[in-house]
PDB file of C-alpha atoms in Angstrom:
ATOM      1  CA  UNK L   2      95.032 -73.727  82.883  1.00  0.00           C
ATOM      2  CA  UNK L   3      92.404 -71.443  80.900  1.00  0.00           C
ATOM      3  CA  UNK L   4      89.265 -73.375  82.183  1.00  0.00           C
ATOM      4  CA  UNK L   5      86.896 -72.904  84.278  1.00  0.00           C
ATOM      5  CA  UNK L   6      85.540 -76.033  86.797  1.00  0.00           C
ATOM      6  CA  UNK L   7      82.278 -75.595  88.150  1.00  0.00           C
ATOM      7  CA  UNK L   8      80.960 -78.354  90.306  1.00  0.00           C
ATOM      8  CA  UNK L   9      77.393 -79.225  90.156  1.00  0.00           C
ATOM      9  CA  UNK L  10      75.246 -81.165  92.107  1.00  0.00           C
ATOM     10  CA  UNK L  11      71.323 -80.885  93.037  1.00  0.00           C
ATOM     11  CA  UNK L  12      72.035 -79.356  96.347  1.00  0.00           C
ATOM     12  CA  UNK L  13      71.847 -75.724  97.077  1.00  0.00           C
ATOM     13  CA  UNK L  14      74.730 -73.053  97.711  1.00  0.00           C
ATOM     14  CA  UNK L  15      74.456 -73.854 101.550  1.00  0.00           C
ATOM     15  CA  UNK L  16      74.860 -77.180 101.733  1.00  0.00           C
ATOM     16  CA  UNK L  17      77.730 -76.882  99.486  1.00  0.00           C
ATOM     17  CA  UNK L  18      79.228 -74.251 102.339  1.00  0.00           C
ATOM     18  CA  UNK L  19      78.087 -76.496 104.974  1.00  0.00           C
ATOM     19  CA  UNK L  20      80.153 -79.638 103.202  1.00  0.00           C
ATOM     20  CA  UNK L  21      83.023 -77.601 102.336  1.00  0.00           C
ATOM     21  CA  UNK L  22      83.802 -76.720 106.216  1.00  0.00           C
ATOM     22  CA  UNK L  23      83.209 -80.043 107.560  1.00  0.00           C
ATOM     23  CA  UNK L  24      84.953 -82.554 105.268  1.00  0.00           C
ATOM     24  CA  UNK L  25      88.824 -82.204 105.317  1.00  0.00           C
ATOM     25  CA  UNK L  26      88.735 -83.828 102.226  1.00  0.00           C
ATOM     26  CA  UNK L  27      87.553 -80.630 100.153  1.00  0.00           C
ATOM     27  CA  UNK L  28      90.133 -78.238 102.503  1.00  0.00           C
ATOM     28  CA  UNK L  29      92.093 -77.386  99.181  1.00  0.00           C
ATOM     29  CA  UNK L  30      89.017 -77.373  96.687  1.00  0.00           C
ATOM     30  CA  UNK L  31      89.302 -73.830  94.608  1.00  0.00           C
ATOM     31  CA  UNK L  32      86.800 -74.765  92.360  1.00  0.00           C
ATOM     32  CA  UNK L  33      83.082 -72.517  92.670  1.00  0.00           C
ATOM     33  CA  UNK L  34      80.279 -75.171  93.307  1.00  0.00           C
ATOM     34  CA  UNK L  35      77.289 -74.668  91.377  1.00  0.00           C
ATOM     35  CA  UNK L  36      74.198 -75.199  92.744  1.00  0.00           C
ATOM     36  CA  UNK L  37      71.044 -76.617  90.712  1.00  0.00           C
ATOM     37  CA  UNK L  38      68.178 -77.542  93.268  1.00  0.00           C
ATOM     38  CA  UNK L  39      65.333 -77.310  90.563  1.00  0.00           C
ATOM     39  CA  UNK L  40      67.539 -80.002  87.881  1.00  0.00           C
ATOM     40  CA  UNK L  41      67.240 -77.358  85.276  1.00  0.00           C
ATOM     41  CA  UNK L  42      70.768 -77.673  84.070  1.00  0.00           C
ATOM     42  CA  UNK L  43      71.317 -81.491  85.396  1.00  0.00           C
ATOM     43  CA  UNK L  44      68.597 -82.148  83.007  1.00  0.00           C
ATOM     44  CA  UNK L  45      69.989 -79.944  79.954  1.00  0.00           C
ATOM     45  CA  UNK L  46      72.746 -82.214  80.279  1.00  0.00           C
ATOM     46  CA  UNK L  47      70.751 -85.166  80.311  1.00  0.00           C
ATOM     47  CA  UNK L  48      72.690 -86.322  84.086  1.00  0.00           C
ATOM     48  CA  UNK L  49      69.184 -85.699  85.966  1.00  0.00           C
ATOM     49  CA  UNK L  50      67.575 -88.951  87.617  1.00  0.00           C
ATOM     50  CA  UNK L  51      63.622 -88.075  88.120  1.00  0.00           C
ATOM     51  CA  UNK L  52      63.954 -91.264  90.118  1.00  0.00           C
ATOM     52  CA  UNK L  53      65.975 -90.074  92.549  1.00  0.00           C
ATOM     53  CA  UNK L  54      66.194 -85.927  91.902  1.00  0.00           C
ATOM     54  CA  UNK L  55      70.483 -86.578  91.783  1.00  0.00           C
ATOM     55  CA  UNK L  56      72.448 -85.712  89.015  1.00  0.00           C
ATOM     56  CA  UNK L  57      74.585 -88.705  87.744  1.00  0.00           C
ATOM     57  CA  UNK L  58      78.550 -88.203  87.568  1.00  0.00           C
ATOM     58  CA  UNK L  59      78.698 -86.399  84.345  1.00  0.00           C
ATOM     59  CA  UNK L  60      81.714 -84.089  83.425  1.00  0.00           C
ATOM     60  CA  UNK L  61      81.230 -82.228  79.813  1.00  0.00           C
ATOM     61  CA  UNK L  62      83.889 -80.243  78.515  1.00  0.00           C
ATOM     62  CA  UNK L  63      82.651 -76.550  76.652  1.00  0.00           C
ATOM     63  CA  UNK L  64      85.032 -74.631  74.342  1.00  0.00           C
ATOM     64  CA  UNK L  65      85.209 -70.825  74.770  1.00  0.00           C
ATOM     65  CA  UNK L  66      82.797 -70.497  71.946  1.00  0.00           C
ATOM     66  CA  UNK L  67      80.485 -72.253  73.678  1.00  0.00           C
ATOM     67  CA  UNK L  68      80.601 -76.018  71.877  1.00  0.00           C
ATOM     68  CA  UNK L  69      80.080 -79.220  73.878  1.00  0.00           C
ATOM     69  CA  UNK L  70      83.508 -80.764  73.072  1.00  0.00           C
ATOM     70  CA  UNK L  71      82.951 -84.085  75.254  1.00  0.00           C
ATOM     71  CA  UNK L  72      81.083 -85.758  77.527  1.00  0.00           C
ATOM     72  CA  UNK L  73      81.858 -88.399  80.154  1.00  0.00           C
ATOM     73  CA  UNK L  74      78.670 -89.939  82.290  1.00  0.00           C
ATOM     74  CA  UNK L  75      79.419 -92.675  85.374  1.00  0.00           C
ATOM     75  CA  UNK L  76      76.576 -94.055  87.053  1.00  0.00           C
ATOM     76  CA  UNK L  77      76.547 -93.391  91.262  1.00  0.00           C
ATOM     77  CA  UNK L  78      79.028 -95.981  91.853  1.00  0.00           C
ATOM     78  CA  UNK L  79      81.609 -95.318  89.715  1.00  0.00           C
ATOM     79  CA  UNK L  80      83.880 -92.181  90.462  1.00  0.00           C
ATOM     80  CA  UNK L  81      85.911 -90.572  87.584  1.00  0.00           C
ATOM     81  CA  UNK L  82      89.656 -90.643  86.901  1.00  0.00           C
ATOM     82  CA  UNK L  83      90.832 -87.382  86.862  1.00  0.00           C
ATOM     83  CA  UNK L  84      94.301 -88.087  84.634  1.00  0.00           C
ATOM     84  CA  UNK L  85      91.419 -88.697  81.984  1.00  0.00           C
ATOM     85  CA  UNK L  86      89.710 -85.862  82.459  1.00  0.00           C
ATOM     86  CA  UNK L  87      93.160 -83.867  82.083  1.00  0.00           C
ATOM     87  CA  UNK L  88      94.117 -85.531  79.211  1.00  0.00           C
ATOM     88  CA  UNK L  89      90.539 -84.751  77.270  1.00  0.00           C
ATOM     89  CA  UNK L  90      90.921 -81.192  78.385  1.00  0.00           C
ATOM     90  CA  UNK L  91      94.061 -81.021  77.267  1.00  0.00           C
ATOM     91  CA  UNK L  92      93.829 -83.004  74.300  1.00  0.00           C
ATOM     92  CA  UNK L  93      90.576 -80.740  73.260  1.00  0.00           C
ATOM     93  CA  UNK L  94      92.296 -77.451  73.635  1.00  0.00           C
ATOM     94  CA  UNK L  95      95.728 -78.770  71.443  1.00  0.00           C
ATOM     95  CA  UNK L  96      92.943 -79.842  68.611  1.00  0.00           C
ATOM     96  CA  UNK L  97      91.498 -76.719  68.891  1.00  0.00           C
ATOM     97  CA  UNK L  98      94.364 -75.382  67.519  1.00  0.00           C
ATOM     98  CA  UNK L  99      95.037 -78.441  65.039  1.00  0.00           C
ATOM     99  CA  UNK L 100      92.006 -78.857  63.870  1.00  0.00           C
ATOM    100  CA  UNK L 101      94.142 -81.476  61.360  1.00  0.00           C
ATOM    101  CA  UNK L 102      95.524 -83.012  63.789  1.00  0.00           C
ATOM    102  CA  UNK L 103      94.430 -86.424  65.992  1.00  0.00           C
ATOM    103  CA  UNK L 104      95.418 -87.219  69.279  1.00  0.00           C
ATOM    104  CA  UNK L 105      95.650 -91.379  69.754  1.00  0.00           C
ATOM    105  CA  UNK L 106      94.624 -93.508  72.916  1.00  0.00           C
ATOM    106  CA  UNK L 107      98.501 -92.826  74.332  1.00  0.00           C
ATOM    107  CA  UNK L 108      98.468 -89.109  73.803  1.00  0.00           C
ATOM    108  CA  UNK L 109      99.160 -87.904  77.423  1.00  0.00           C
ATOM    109  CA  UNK L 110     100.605 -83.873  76.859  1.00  0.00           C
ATOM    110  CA  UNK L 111     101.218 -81.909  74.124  1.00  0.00           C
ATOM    111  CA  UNK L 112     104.691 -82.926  72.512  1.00  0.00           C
ATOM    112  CA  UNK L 113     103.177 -86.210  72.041  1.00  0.00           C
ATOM    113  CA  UNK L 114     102.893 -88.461  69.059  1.00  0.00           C
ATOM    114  CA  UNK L 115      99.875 -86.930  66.898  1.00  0.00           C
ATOM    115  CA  UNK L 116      98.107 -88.460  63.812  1.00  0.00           C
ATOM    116  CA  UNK L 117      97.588 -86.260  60.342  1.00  0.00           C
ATOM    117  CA  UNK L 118      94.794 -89.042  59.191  1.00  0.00           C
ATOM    118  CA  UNK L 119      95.110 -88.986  55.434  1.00  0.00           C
ATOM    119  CA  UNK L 120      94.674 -91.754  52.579  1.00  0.00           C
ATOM    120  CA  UNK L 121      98.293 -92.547  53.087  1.00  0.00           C
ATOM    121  CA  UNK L 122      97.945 -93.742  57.011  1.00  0.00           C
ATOM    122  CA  UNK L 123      94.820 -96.426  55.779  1.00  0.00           C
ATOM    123  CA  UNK L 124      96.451 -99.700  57.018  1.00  0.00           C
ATOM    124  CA  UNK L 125      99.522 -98.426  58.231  1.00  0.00           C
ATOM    125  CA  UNK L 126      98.567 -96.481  61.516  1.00  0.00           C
ATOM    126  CA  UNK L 127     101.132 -98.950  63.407  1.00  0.00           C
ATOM    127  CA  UNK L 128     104.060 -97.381  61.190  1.00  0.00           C
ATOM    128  CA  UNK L 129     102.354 -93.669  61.730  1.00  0.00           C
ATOM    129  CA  UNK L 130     102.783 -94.189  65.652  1.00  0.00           C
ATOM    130  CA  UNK L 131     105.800 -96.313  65.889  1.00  0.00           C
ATOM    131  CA  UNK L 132     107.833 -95.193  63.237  1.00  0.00           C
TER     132      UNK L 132
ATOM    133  CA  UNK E  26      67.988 -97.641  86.744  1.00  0.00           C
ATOM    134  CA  UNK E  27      67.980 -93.991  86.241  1.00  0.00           C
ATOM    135  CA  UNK E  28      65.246 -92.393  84.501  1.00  0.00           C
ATOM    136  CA  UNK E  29      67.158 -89.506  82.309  1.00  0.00           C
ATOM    137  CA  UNK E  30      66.098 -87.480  79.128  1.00  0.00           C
ATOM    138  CA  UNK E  31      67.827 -86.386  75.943  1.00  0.00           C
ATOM    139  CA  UNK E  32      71.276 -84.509  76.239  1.00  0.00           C
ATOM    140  CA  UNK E  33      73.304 -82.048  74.162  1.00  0.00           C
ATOM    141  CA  UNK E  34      75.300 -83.937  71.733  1.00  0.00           C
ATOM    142  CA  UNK E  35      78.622 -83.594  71.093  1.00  0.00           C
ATOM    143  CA  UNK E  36      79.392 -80.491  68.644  1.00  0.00           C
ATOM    144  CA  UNK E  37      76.242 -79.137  69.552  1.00  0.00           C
ATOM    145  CA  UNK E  38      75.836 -75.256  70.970  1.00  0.00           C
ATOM    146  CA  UNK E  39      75.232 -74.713  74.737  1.00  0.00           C
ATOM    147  CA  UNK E  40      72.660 -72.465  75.392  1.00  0.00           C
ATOM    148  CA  UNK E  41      73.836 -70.259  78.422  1.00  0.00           C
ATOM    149  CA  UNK E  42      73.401 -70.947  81.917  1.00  0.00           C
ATOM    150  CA  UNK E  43      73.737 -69.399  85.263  1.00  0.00           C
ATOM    151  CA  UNK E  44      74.184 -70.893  88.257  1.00  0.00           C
ATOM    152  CA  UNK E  45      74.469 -69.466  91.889  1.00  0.00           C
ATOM    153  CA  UNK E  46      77.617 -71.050  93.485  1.00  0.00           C
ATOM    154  CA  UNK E  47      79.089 -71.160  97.025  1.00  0.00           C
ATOM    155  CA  UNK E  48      82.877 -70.565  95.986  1.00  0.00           C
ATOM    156  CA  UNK E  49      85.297 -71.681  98.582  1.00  0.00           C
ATOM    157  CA  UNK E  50      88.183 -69.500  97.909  1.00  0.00           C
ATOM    158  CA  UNK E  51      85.906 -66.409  99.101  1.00  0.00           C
ATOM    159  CA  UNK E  52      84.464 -68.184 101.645  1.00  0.00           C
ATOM    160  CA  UNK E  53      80.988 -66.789 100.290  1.00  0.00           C
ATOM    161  CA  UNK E  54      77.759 -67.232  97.571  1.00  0.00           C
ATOM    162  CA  UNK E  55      78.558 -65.902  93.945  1.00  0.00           C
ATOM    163  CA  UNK E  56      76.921 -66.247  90.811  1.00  0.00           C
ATOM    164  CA  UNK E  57      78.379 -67.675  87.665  1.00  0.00           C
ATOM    165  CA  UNK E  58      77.331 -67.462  83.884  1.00  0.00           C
ATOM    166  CA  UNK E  59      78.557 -69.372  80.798  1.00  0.00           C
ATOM    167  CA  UNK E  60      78.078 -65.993  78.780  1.00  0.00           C
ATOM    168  CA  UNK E  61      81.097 -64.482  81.370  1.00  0.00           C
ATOM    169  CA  UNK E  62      83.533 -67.365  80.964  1.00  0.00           C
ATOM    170  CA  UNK E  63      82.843 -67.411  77.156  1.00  0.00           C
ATOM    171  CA  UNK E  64      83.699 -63.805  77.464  1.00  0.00           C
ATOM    172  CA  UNK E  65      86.892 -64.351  79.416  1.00  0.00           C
ATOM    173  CA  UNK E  66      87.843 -66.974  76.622  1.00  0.00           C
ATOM    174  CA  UNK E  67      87.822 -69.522  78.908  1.00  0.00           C
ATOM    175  CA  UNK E  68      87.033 -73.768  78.754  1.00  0.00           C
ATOM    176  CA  UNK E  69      84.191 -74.258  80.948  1.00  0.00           C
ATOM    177  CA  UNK E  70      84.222 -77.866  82.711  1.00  0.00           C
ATOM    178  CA  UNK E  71      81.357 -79.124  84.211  1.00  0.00           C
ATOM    179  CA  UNK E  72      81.931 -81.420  86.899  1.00  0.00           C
ATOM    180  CA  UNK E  73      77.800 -83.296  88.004  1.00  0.00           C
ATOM    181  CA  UNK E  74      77.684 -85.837  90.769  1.00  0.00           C
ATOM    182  CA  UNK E  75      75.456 -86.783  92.639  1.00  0.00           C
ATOM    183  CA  UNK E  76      75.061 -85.071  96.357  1.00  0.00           C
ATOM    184  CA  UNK E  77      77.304 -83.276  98.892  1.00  0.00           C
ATOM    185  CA  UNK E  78      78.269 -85.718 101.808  1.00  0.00           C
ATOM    186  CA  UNK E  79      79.153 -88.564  99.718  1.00  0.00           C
ATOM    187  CA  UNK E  80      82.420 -89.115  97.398  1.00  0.00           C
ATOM    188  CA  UNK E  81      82.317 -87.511  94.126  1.00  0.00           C
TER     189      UNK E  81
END
């Protein structure tokens, strides 16, 4: 899909190998898992607890050229949904391209009903999605 | 709470980063740099929780 998902957590690269063989949940996980035991990049990304030395769920999504496009941050007891993930990744990479362009709340996949915001749309973005 | 400092913002340039990975689909330790995946033209996700052994 042209990205690149790196895992991160404050453990180091063998606990991640010790994890990875013993929970059958991760069996199918292709994805490399980073390791970060000092915080450094936890803490670039503003996730890192100094309370507890854990990195909060965070998931930031970096163009090519290297720009933070989004950012998502749960606290520990919330887990992410990953349609919603997948749709901001996808919905990045089509404005990319359309730089114009504006993807609504409903915008699932490209094909999908866009927006061209201009001075015509003020007032009548009901028309400009249902009509 | 949490105790957290200032992030990147949104539109803002990440400086690069390496990290030292386990990657499961070799079965062994690798390194990994946002230089090489800008390179490769590729979307970087970055996917933080919290610790191995619990849910993510």
């Amino acid at each position: 899909m042209g990205a690149e998902v790196i895992t991160v957590s404050t453990d180091t690269q063998f606990v991640h190998l010790a994890w990875q063989n013993s929970e059958k949940e991760l069996r199918d996980v292709k994805y490399p898992m980073g390791a970060d035991p000092t915080g450094k990049l936890s803490r670039q990304f503003g996730v890192y607890d100094e309370n507890t030395g854990l990195a909060l769920r965070g998931t930031f999504i970096i163009s090519p050229d290297g720009t933070l496009f989004n950012s998502e941050v749960n606290f520990y007891n919330l887990g992410r949904n990953i349609d919603e993930l997948m749709r901001k990744f996808k919905a990045n990479m089509y404005l990319a391209r359309k730089a114009t362009e504006a993807c609504p709340s409903k915008w699932k996949d490209e094909g999908d009903k866009t927006l061209e915001p201009t001075a015509k749309m003020v007032g009548k973005v009901w028309e400009a999605l249902n009509e | 709470m949490s105790e957290t400092t200032n992030r990147l913002q949104i539109g803002q340039s990440v400086p690069d980063f390496e990290l030292t990975t386990y990657d499961p689909t070799q079965g062994d330790f690798s390194e990994i740099s946002l230089a090489e995946l800008k390179n490769q033209g590729k979307w970087t996700i970055l996917f933080f929780y919290p610790a191995d052994f619990t849910f993510v």
